[in-house]
Structure formats: C-alpha cells, structure tokens
Short mmCIF file of C-alpha atoms and ligand atoms in Angstrom, two decimals:
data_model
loop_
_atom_site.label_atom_id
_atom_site.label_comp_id
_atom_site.label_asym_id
_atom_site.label_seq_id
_atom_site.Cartn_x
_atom_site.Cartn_y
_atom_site.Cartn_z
CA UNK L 1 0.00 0.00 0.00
CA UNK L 2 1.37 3.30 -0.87
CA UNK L 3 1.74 5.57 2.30
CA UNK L 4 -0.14 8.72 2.90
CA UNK L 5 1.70 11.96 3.68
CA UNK L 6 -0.61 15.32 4.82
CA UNK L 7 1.29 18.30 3.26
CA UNK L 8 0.33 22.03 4.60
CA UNK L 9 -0.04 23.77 1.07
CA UNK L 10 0.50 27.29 0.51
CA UNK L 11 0.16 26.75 -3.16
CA UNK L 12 3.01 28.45 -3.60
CA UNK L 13 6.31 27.09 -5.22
CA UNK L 14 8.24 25.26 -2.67
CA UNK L 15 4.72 23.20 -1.30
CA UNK L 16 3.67 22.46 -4.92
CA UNK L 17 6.83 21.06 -6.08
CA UNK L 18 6.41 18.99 -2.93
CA UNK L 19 2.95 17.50 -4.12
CA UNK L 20 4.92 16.17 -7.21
CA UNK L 21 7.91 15.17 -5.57
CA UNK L 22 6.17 13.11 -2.93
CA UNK L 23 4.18 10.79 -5.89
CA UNK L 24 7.34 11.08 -8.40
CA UNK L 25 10.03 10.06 -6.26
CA UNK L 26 8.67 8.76 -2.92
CA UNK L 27 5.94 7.09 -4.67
CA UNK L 28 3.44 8.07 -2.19
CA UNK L 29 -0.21 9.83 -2.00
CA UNK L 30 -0.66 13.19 -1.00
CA UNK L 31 -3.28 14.70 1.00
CA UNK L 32 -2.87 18.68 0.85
CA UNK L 33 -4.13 20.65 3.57
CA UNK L 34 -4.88 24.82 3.39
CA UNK L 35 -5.80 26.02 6.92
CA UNK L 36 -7.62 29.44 6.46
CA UNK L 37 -5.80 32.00 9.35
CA UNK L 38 -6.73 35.41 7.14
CA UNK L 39 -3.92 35.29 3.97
CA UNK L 40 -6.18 36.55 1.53
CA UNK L 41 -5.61 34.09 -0.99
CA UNK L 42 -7.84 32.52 -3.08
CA UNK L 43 -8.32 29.38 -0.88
CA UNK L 44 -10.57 27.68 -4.21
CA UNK L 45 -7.86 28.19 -6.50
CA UNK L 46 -5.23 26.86 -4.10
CA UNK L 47 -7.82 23.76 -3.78
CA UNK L 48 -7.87 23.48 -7.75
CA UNK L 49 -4.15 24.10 -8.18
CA UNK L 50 -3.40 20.62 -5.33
CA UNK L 51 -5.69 18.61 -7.16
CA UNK L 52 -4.17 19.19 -10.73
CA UNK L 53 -0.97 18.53 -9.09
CA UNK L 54 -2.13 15.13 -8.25
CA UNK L 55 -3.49 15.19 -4.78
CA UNK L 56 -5.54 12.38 -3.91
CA UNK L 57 -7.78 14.68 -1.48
CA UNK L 58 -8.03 18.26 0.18
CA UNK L 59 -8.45 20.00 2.95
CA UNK L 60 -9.69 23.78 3.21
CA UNK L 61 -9.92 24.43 6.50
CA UNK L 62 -11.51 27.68 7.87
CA UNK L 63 -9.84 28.67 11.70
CA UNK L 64 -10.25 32.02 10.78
CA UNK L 65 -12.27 32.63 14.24
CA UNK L 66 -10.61 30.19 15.81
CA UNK L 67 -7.33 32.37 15.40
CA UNK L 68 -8.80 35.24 16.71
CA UNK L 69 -9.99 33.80 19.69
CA UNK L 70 -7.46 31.01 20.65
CA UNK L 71 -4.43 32.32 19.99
CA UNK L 72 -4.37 36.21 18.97
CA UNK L 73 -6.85 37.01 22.18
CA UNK L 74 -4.55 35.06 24.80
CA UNK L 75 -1.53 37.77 22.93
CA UNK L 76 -3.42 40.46 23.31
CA UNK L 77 -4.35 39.84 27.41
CA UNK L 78 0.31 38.67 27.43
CA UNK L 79 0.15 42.14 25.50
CA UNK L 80 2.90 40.04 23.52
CA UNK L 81 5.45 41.75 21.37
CA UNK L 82 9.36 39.71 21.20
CA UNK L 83 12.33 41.93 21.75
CA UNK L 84 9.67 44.22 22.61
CA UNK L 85 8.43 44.54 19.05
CA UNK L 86 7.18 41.98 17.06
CA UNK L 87 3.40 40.99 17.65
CA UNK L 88 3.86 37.50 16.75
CA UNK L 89 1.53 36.77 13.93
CA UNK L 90 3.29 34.49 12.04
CA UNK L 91 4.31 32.68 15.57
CA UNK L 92 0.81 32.17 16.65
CA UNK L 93 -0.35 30.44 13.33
CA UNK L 94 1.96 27.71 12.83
CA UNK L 95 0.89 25.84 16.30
CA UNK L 96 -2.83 26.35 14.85
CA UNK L 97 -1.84 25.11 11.20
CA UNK L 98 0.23 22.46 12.95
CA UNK L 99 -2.88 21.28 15.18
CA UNK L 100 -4.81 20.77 11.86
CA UNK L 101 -2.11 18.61 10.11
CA UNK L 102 -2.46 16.33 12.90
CA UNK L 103 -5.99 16.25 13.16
CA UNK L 104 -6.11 15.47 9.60
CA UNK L 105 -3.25 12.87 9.43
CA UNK L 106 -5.31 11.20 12.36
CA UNK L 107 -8.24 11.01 10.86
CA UNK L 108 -6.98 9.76 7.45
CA UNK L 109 -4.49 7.10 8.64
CA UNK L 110 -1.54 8.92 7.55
CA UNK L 111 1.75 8.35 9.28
CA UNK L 112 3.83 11.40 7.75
CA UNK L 113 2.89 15.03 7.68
CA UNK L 114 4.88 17.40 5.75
CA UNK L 115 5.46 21.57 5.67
CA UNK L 116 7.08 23.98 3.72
CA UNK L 117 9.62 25.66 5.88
CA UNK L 118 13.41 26.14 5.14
CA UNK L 119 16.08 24.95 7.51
CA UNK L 120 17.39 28.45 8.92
CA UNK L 121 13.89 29.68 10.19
CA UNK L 122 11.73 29.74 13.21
CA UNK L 123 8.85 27.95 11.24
CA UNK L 124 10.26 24.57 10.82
CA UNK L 125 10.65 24.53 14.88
CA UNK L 126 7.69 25.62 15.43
CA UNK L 127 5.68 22.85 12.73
CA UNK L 128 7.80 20.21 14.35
CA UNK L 129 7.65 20.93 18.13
CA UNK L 130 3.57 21.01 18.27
CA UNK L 131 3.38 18.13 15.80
CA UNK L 132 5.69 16.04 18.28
CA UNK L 133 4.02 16.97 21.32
CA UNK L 134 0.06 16.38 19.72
CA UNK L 135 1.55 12.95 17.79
CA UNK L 136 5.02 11.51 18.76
CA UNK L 137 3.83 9.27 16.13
CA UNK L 138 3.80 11.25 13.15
CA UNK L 139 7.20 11.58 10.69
CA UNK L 140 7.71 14.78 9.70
CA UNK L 141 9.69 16.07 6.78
CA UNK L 142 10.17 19.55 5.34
CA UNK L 143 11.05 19.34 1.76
CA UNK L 144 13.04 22.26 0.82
CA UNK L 145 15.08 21.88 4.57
CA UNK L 146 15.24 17.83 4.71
CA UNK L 147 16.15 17.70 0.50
CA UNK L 148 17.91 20.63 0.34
CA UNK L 149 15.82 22.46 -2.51
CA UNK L 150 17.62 25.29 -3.91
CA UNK L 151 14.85 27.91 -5.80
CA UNK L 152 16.77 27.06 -9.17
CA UNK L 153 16.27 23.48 -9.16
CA UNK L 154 12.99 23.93 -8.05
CA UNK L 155 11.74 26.00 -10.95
CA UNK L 156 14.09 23.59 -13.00
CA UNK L 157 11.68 20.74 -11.78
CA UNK L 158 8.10 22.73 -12.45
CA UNK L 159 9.32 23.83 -15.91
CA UNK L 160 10.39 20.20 -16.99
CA UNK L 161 7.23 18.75 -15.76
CA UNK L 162 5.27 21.90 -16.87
CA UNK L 163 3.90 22.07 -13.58
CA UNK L 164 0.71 24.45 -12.99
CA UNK L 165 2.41 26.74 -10.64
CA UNK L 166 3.05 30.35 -11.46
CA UNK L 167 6.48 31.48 -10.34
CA UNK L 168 6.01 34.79 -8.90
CA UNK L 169 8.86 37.18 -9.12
CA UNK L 170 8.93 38.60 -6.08
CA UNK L 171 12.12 39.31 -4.25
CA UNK L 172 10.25 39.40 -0.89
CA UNK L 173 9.08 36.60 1.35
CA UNK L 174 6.06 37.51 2.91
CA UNK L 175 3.87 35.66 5.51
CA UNK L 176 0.38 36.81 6.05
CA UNK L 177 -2.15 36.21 8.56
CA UNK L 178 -5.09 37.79 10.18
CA UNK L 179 -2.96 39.33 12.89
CA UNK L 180 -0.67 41.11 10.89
CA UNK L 181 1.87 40.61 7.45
CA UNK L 182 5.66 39.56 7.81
CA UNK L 183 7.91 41.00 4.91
CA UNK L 184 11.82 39.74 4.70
CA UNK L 185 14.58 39.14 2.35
CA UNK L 186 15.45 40.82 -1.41
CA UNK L 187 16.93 44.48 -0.23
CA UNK L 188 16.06 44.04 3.30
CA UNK L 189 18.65 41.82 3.82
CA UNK L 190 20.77 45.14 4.34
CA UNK L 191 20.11 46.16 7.59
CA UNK L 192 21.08 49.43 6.36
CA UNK L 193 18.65 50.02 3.15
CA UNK L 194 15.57 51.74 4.21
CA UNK L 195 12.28 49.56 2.40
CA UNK L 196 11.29 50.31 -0.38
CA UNK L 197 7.57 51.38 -0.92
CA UNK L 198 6.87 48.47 -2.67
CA UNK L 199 7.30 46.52 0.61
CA UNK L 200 3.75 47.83 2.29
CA UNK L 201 0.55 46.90 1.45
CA UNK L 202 -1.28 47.43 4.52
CA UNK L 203 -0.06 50.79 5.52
CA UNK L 204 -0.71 54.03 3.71
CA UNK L 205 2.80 56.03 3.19
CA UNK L 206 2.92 59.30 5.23
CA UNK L 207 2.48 61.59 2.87
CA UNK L 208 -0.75 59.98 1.54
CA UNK L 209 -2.60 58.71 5.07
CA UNK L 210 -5.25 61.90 5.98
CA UNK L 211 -3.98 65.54 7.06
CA UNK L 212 -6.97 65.13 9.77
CA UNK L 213 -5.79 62.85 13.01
CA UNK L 214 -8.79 60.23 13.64
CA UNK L 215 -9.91 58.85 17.21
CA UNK L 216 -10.59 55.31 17.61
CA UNK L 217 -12.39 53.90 20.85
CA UNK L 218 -11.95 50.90 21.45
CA UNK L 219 -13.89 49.21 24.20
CA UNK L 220 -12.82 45.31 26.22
CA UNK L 221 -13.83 42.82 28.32
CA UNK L 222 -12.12 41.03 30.31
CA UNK L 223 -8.95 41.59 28.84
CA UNK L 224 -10.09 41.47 25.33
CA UNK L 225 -11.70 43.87 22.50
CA UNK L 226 -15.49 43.97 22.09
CA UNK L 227 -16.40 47.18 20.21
CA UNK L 228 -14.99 49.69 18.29
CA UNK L 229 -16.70 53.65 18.51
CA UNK L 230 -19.55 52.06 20.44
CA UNK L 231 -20.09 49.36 17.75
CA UNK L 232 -19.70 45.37 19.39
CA UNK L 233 -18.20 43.41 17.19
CA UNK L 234 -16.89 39.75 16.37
CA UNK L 235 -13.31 39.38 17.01
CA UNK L 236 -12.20 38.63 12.99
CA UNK L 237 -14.55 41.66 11.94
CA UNK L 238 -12.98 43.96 14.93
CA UNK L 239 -9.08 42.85 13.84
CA UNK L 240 -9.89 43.21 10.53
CA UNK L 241 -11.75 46.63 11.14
CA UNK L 242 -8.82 48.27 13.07
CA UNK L 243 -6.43 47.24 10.52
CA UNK L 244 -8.17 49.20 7.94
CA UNK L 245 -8.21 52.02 9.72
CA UNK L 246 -4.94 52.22 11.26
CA UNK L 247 -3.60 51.20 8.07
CA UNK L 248 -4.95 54.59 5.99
CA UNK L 249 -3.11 56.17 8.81
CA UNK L 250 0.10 54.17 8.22
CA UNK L 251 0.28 52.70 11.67
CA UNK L 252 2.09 49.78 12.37
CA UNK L 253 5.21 49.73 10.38
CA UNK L 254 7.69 47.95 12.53
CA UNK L 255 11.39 47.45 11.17
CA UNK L 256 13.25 45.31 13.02
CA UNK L 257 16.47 43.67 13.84
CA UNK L 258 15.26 40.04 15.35
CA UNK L 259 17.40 37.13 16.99
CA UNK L 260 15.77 33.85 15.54
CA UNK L 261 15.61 30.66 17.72
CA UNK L 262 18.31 29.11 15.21
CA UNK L 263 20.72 32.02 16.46
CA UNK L 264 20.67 33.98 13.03
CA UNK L 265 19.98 37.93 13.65
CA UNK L 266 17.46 38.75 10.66
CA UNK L 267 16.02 41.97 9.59
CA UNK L 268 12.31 42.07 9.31
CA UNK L 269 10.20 43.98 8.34
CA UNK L 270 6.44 44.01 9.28
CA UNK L 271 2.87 45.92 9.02
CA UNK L 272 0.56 45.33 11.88
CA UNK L 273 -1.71 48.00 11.91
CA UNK L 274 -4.50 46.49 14.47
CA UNK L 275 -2.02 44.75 16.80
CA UNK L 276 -0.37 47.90 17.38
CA UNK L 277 -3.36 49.83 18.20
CA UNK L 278 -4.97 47.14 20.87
CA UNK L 279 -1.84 45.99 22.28
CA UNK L 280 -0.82 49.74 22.77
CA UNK L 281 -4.64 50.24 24.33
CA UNK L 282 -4.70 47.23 26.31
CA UNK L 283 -1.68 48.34 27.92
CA UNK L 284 -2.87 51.58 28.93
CA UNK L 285 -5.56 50.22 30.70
CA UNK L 286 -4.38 47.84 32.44
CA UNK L 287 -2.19 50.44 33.92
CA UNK L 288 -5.43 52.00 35.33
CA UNK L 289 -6.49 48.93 36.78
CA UNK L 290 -4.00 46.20 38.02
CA UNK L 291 -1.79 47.48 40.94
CA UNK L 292 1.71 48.08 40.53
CA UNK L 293 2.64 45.07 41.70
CA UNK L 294 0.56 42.95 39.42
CA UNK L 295 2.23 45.12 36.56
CA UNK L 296 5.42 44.42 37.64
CA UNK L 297 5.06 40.87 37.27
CA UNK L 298 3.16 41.00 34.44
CA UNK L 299 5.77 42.81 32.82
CA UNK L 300 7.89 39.66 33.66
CA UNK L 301 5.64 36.81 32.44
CA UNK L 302 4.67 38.96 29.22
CA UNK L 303 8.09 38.33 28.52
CA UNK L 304 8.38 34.80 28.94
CA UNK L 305 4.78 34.32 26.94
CA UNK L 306 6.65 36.00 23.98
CA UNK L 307 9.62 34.31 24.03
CA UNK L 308 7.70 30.80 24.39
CA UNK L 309 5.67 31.40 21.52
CA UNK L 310 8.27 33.10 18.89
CA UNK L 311 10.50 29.95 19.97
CA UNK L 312 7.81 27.25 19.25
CA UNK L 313 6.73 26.34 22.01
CA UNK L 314 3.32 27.00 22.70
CA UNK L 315 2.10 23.47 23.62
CA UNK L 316 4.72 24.09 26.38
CA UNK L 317 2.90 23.63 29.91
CA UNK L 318 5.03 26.46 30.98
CA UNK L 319 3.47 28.55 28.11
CA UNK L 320 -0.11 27.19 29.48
CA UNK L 321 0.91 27.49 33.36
CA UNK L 322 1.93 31.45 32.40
CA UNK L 323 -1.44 31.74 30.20
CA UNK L 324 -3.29 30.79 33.54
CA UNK L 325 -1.70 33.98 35.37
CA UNK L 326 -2.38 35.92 32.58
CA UNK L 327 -5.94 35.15 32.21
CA UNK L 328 -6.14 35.95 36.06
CA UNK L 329 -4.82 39.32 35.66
CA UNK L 330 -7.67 40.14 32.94
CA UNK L 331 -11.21 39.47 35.13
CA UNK L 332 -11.24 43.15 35.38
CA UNK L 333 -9.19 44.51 32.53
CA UNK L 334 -12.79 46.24 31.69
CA UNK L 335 -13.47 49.60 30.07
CA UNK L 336 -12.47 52.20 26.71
CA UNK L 337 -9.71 53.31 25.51
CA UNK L 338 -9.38 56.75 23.47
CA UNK L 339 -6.91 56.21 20.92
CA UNK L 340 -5.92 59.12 18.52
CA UNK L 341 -4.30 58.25 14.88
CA UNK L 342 -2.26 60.97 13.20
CA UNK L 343 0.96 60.45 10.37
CA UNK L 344 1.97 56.97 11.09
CA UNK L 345 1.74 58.11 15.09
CA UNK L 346 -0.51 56.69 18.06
CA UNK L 347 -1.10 58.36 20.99
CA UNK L 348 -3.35 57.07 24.03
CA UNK L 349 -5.53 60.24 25.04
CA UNK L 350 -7.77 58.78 27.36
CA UNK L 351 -9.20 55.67 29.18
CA UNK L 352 -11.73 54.31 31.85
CA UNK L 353 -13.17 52.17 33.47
CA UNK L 354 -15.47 51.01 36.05
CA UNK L 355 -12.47 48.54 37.91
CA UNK L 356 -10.35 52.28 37.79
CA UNK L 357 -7.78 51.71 40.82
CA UNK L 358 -7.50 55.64 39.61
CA UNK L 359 -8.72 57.64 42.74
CA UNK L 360 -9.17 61.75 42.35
CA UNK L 361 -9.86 62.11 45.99
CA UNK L 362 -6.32 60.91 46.57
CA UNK L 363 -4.41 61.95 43.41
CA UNK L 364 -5.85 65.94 43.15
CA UNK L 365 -3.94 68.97 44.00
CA UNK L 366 -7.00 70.74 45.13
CA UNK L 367 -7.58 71.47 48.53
CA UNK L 368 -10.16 68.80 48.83
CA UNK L 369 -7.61 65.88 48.84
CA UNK L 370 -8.05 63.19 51.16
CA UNK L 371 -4.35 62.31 51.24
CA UNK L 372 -2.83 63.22 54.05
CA UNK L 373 0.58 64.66 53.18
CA UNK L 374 1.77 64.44 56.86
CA UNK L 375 1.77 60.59 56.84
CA UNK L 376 4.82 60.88 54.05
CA UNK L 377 7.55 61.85 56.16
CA UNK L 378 7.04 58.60 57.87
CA UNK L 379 7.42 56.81 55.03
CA UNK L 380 9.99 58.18 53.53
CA UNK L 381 11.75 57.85 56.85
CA UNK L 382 11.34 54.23 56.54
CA UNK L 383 11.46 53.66 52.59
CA UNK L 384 15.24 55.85 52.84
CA UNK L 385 16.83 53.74 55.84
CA UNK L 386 18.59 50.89 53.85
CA UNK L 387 19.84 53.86 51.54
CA UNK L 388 20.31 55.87 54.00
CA UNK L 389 22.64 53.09 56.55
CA UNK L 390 24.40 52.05 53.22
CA UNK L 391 25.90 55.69 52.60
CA UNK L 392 26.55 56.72 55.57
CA UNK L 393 28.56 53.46 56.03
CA UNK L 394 30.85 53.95 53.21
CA UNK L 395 31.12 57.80 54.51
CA UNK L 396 33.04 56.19 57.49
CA UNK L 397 34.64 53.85 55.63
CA UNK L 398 36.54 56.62 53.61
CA UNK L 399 37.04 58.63 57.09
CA UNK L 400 38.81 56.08 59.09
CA UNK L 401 39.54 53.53 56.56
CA UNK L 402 38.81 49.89 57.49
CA UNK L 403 40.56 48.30 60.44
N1 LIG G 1 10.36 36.55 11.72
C1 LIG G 1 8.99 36.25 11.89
C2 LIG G 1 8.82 34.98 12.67
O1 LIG G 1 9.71 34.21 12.79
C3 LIG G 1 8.24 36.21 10.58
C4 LIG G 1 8.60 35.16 9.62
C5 LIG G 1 7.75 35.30 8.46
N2 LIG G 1 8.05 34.41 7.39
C6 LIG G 1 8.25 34.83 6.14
N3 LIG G 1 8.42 33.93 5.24
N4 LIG G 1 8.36 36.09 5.83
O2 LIG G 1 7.78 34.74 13.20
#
C-alpha cells in the first residue's frame, strides 16, 4: 500500500513542487491541507491548483475565528510583542496550522505530515515541536530543509514537468495572517537600506494617510476587544476593522532587527496595523487597573509568553501554566480606551473604566484631597533607611579607613 503523507499547502512554489515530488520520487499519495488564518488568498484556486498537481484529497480548513480567539486574544491579554516589538503573527499560526495537520493525518491514517519551511527559520521549529508533542507518532519532513531544494532546481523541476504553478517574481518573502503581514529578504537583507515602498501593502505612506488625526475607541472585556466607537463586534470583523483604519493612517510599520531561535539575527520587516493599536490600548488600561505590583510581574511573564511562543513552544505547559496567570490578571481589565491616529503616530488620550484603581480624591492637587501629606515623612523615613545606613557606612569607611 502506498503511504499517505498530509502536506500544509500554501500553493506556492516550494509546497507544490512537494505535491509532485512526494508521488514522483517517494511514490506516495498526497493529501494537501490549506488552513484558512486570514492570507487573503484565493483558498478555491489553491484547492484546484493541489488537485491538478495530483493530490488524492483536500483540505480547506476555515480557523479564521478560531485564530482570533485562541491564539491572537490570549496575545493580546500577554500584551505580547518579542524583543519588545514583534506581535507575533506568524508565531501564533503555525501551532494552529500544525494542530490541523495532525488532526487530519489522524483522521486519514496517515503516518507522515509534511510543511514547507526552510532549515534556517523559526517555522520549521515551530511545525515540528507542536506536531511532536500532539503525535510523537507522526514523521515529519520539510522538503526544501530535509532535500535541500535550492529555488533554481525547483523552478528547474516545475518547468520540466510543466507544472501548474506560477512562479512569482517577487524578491520578498512575505507571511500573512489575520494578525498582521511579515515582509523579509530581497533588499532588506541590508540592515542598512531603508524599504522600499513596494514593501507595504497594509499601511498608507505618510504623505498619503489623511492631514486630519482620527480617534478610535476601542472598548474590552475582560482583557479582550469587544467594540470599536460604540459598535460590538466579532473578534475577525474587529481585527480586521482596526487594521483598515490604522492602516490609511500608516500605523504599524515595525522594522526590526530580530534574533531567531536558530541564532541567526534577521532583519524584518512588518505591518501590523491592528495589533499595534490594541496591544498599545490594552496596555494603557491595564495600567489604570491592576496594581503596581501585578504590573510588575506582568511585565515579567509577558516576557516569557513572547519568548515561548516566537521559539515554538506553545504546547509548552510552561506557556499554558503562564497563560493561567495571565488570564487571572484580565477578570477586570474592563473599560475604553481613546486612541488618537495621526501620520503613522498613536497616541493614548484617554481611558476608563469602572475597575479604575484611579482615585481623584487621593491623586488631586485641590484642597479637597483626602491624602494626608503628613503621613509621608514617615514613610519616607522608613522607605530611605537601607539607603540611608548604606551611605553613611561607606562615609566612614573613607574617614577612618577599614581596620
Ligand atoms: N520573523 C517572523 C517569525 O519568525 C516572521 C517570519 C515570516 N516568514 C516569512 N516567510 N516572511 O515569526
């Protein structure tokens, strides 16, 4: 019997060569999979494209919601940017995609599951690590890392077998999801060269986004967005929304110098429009609710989450363990925040919330304060001594020198 291998297919170049490769030269059937996270392809043609490359069956799978809710929500409430910049989107898709290829394998008796990542990426660890830890079972092999594809023999192969692929000319990889779009190689690769405007498709350049700024309020619940200007929406419809609107404003350009789990320090460059706006938001209001202390360690964990994730391991219990304090944190991460878009800039100018921690009484200058200034001499007294004993220690120290 010939064996089955589940392929996640982009239907681009490197995952269609696969299809053929797999019958041609491991004589084996191929089940193609296309898991729908928000890349704006056409997910018919891709189906089209796997079966005229000889597929024996596909799979269009739609986790378009399920994104937004499983795995860009928990970022949000981690408010989860690596090396404090990157929000992740290409991170938090592959455990989802990877999730599928398993279910699917499972369900059609295959033992192997294949994906189209290169060996030098973060991709490749993160398809293998949550396939390993849902299936020990499974093989897994990545075509252009475990054959060593090179681009040129690649289109070599489609032209000689007059494959149905179109070979694109672009210079760029590019990821897309939902969440946000992922833009690297071609002239980037120069840390140096600033990107072209060729680069951005999601984010209007400055001298084109409005000469009016624009306010945006959005509105969450328990640690996650519900409405936007008073309107409730779904979560897909809400990302989706804010990404427009950001976007005209050309928001969300990061560019940025990244250390990849492999060690390799990559330039990327990236548009997230939406991500920037709610993580930037959610922020800001947690600072008006969570104490300082809950911050602080926040601040901590957040950092951890990040790292987890961008290094592939979100079926990690640690990842899960750090999830459950995070979740905690959000039961009353409640309220609006005013958010006002202007040139490419964001600016928080003004939240609230019924869970405020905020009191006037206590913070106003005004005579009718309710602090009582009197009780800070105490504490200063108190919060100074370990300074205080430490320098006027060493003050000795110098004076009689030590004995
Ligand atoms: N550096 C990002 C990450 O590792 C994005 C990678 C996107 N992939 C791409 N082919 N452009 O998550």
């Amino acid at each position: 019997m010939r064996e089955k291998v589940v392929l996640a297919y982009s239907g681009g170049l490197d995952t269609s060569v696969a299809i053929k490769y797999f019958q041609e030269k491991y004589n084996m059937d191929v089940i193609t999979v296309t898991v729908n996270i928000g890349q704006l392809e056409d997910l018919n043609e891709i189906a089209e494209r796997a079966k005229a490359l000889g597929a024996i069956k596909h799979y269009s799978i739609d986790a378009l919601n399920e994104f937004a809710v499983n795995y860009i929500f928990p970022a949000i409430k981690a408010n989860a940017l690596y090396e404090g910049k990157y929000p992740l989107g290409t991170a938090l898709g592959r455990p989802l995609i990877a999730s599928k290829l398993v279910e699917v394998a499972e369900k059609e008796g295959a033992n192997i599951v294949a994906h189209g990542s290169t060996g030098k990426g973060n991709d490749q660890v993160r398809f293998d690590v949550t396939i390993k830890a849902l299936n020990p079972k499974l093989k897994i092999i990545a075509p252009v890392r475990d054959w060593n594809l090179s681009r040129d023999e690649e289109i070599e192969y489609v032209k000689k077998h007059n494959l149905p692929v179109e070979i694109k000319k672009s210079i760029y990889s590019i990821d897309q999801n939902l969440w946000g779009r992922s833009i690297e190689s071609g002239p980037l690769e120069d840390p140096y060269s600033e990107p072209l405007p060729e680069v951005f498709q999601w984010t209007k350049p400055l001298d084109k986004t409005p000469d009016q700024p624009e306010y945006l309020e959005l509105e969450f619940k328990g640690g996650v967005p519900i409405a936007v200007n008073g309107q409730e929406m779904d979560p897909v419809s809400l990302i989706q929304y804010v990404n427009k609107v950001a976007g005209e404003h050309g928001i969300g350009v990061i560019d940025h110098m990244e250390d990849r789990v492999v060690g390799i320090k990559s330039r990327e460059v990236y548009e997230y429009p939406a991500a920037t706006c709610i993580i930037e938001a959610h922020k800001d209001l947690e600072k008006l609710i969570l104490t300082r202390h809950q911050l602080a360690f926040k601040s901590i964990v957040e950092q951890q989450w990040a790292w987890l994730v961008y290094s592939g391991l979100w079926v990690d219990p640690l990842r899960i363990d750090l999830q459950a304090f995070i979740d905690s944190t959000q039961r009353y991460v409640e309220g609006k925040v005013k958010l006002k878009l202007y040139k490419g800039g964001l600016r928080v100018v003004g939240r609230k919330s019924p869970y405020s921690l905020y009191n006037y009484a206590l913070a106003t200058y005004e005579s009718k304060s309710i602090f009582d200034q009197r009780a800070a001499i105490g504490f200063i007294n108190l919060w100074g001594l370990p300074s205080c004993l430490a320098n006027s220690m060493s003050k000795e120290v110098k004076k009689e020198g030590i004995h």
